[in-house]
C-alpha atoms as a PDB file:
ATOM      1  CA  UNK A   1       4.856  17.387  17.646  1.00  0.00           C
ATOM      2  CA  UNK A   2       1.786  15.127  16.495  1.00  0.00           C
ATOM      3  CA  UNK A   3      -0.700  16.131  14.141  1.00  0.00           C
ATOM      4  CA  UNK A   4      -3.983  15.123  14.436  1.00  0.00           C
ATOM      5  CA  UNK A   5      -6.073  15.009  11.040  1.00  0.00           C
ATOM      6  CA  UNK A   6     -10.041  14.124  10.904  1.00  0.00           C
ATOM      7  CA  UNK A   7     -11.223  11.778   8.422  1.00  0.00           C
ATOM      8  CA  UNK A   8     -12.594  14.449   6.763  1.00  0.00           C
ATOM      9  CA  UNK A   9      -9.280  16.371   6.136  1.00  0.00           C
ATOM     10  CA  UNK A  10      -7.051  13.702   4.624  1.00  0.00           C
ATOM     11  CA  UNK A  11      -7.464  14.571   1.342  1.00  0.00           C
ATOM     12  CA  UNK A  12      -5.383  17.763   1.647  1.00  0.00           C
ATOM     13  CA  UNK A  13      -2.727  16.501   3.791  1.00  0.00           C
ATOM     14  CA  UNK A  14      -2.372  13.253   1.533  1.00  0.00           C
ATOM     15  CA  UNK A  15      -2.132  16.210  -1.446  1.00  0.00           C
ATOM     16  CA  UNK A  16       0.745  17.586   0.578  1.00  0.00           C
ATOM     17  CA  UNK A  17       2.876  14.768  -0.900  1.00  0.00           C
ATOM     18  CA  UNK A  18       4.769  14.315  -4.209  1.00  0.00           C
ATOM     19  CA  UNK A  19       3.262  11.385  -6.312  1.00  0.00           C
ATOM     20  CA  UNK A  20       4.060   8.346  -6.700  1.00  0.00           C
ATOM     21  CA  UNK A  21       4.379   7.900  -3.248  1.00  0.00           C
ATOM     22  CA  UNK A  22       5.773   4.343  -1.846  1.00  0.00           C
ATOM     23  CA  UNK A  23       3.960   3.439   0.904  1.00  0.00           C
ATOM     24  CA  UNK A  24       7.595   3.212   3.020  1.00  0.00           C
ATOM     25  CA  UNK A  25       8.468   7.197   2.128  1.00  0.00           C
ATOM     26  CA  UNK A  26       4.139   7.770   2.889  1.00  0.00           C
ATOM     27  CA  UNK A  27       5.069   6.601   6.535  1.00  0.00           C
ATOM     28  CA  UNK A  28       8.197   8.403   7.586  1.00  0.00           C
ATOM     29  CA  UNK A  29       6.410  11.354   5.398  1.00  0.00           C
ATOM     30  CA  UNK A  30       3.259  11.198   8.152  1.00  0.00           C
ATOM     31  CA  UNK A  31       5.312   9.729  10.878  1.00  0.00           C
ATOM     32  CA  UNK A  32       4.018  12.520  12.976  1.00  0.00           C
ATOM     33  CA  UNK A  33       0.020  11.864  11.734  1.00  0.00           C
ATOM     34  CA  UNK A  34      -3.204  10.906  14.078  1.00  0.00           C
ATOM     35  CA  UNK A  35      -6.339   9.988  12.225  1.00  0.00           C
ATOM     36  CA  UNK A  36      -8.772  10.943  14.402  1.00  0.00           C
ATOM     37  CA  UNK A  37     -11.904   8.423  14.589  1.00  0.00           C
ATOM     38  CA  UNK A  38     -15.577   8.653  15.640  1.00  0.00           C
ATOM     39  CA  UNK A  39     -14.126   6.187  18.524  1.00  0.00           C
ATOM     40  CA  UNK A  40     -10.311   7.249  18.979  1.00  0.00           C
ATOM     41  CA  UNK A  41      -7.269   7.978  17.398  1.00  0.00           C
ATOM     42  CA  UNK A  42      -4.747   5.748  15.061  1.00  0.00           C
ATOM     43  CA  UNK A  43      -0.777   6.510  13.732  1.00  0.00           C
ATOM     44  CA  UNK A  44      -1.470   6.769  10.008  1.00  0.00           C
ATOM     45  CA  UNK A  45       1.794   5.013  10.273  1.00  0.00           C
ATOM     46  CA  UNK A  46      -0.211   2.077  11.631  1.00  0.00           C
ATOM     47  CA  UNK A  47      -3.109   2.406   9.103  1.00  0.00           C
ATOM     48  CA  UNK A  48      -0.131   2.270   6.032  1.00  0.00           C
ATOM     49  CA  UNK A  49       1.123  -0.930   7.827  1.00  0.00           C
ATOM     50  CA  UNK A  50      -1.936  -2.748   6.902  1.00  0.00           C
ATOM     51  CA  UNK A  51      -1.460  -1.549   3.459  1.00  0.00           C
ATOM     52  CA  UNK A  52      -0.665  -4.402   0.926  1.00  0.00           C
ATOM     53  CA  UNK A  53       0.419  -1.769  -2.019  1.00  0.00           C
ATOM     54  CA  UNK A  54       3.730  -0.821  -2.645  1.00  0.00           C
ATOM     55  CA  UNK A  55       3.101   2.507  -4.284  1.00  0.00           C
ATOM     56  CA  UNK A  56       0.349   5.150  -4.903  1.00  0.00           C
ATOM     57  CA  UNK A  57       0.079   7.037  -7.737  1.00  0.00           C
ATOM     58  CA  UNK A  58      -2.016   9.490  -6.861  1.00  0.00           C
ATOM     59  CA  UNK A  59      -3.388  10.983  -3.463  1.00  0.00           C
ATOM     60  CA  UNK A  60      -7.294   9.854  -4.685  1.00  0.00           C
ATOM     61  CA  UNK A  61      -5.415   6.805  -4.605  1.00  0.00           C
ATOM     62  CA  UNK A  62      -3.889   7.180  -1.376  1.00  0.00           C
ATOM     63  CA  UNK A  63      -6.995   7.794   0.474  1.00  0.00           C
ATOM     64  CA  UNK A  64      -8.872   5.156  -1.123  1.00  0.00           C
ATOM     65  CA  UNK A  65      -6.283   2.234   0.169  1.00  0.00           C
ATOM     66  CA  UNK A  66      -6.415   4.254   3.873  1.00  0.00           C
ATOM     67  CA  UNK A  67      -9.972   4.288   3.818  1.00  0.00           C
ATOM     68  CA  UNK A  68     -10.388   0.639   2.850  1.00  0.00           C
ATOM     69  CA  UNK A  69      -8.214  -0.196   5.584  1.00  0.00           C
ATOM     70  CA  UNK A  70      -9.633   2.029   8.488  1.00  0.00           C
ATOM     71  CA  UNK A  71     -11.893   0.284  11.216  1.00  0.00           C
ATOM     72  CA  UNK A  72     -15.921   0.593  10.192  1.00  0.00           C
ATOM     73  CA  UNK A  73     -15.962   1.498  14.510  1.00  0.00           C
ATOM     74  CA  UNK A  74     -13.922   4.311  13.307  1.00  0.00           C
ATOM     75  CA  UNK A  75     -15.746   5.792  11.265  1.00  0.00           C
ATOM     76  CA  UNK A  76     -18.935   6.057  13.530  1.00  0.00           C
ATOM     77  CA  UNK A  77     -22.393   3.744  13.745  1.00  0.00           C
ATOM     78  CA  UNK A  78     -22.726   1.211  10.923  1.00  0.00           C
ATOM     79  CA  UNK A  79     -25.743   2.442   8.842  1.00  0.00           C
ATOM     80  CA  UNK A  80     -25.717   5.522   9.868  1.00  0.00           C
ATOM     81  CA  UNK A  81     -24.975   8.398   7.692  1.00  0.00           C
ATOM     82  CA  UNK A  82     -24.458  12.084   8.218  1.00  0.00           C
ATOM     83  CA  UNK A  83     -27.619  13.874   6.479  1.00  0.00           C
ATOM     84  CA  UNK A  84     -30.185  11.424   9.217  1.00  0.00           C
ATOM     85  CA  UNK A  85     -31.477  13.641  12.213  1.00  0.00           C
END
């Protein structure tokens, strides 16, 4: 069964996982992951591809190399942030 996790709730499934983390155990760990986008979805499996580390150390870690390598589309307009309306 796939699990679909929002942007916004990465932080505690990334906390789910015993650190350090190598990037190889990350993706059979979250095999079963969907990020969910402002646009779409993505395997986090496919988002850790793109990932030139070998290891995290920490799950602030984690999300910071996952965020850096998400699409800007995904994460809604450019320049727009969530307090304007």
């Amino acid at each position: 069964m796939t699990r679909e996790v929002k942007l916004n709730e990465l932080t505690a499934l990334l906390e789910t996982a015993t650190y350090p983390l190598s990037v190889a155990t990350a993706r059979e760990e979250f095999d079963d992951v969907r990020l969910v986008y402002a646009d779409g979805t993505e395997p986090l499996a496919a988002v850790l591809d793109r990932i030139d580390d070998e290891q995290f150390e920490s799950p602030d870690e984690a999300q910071s190399s996952i965020y850096n390598t998400i699409p800007v589309e995904g994460v809604g307009e450019p320049g727009q942030s969530e307090g304007e309306g």
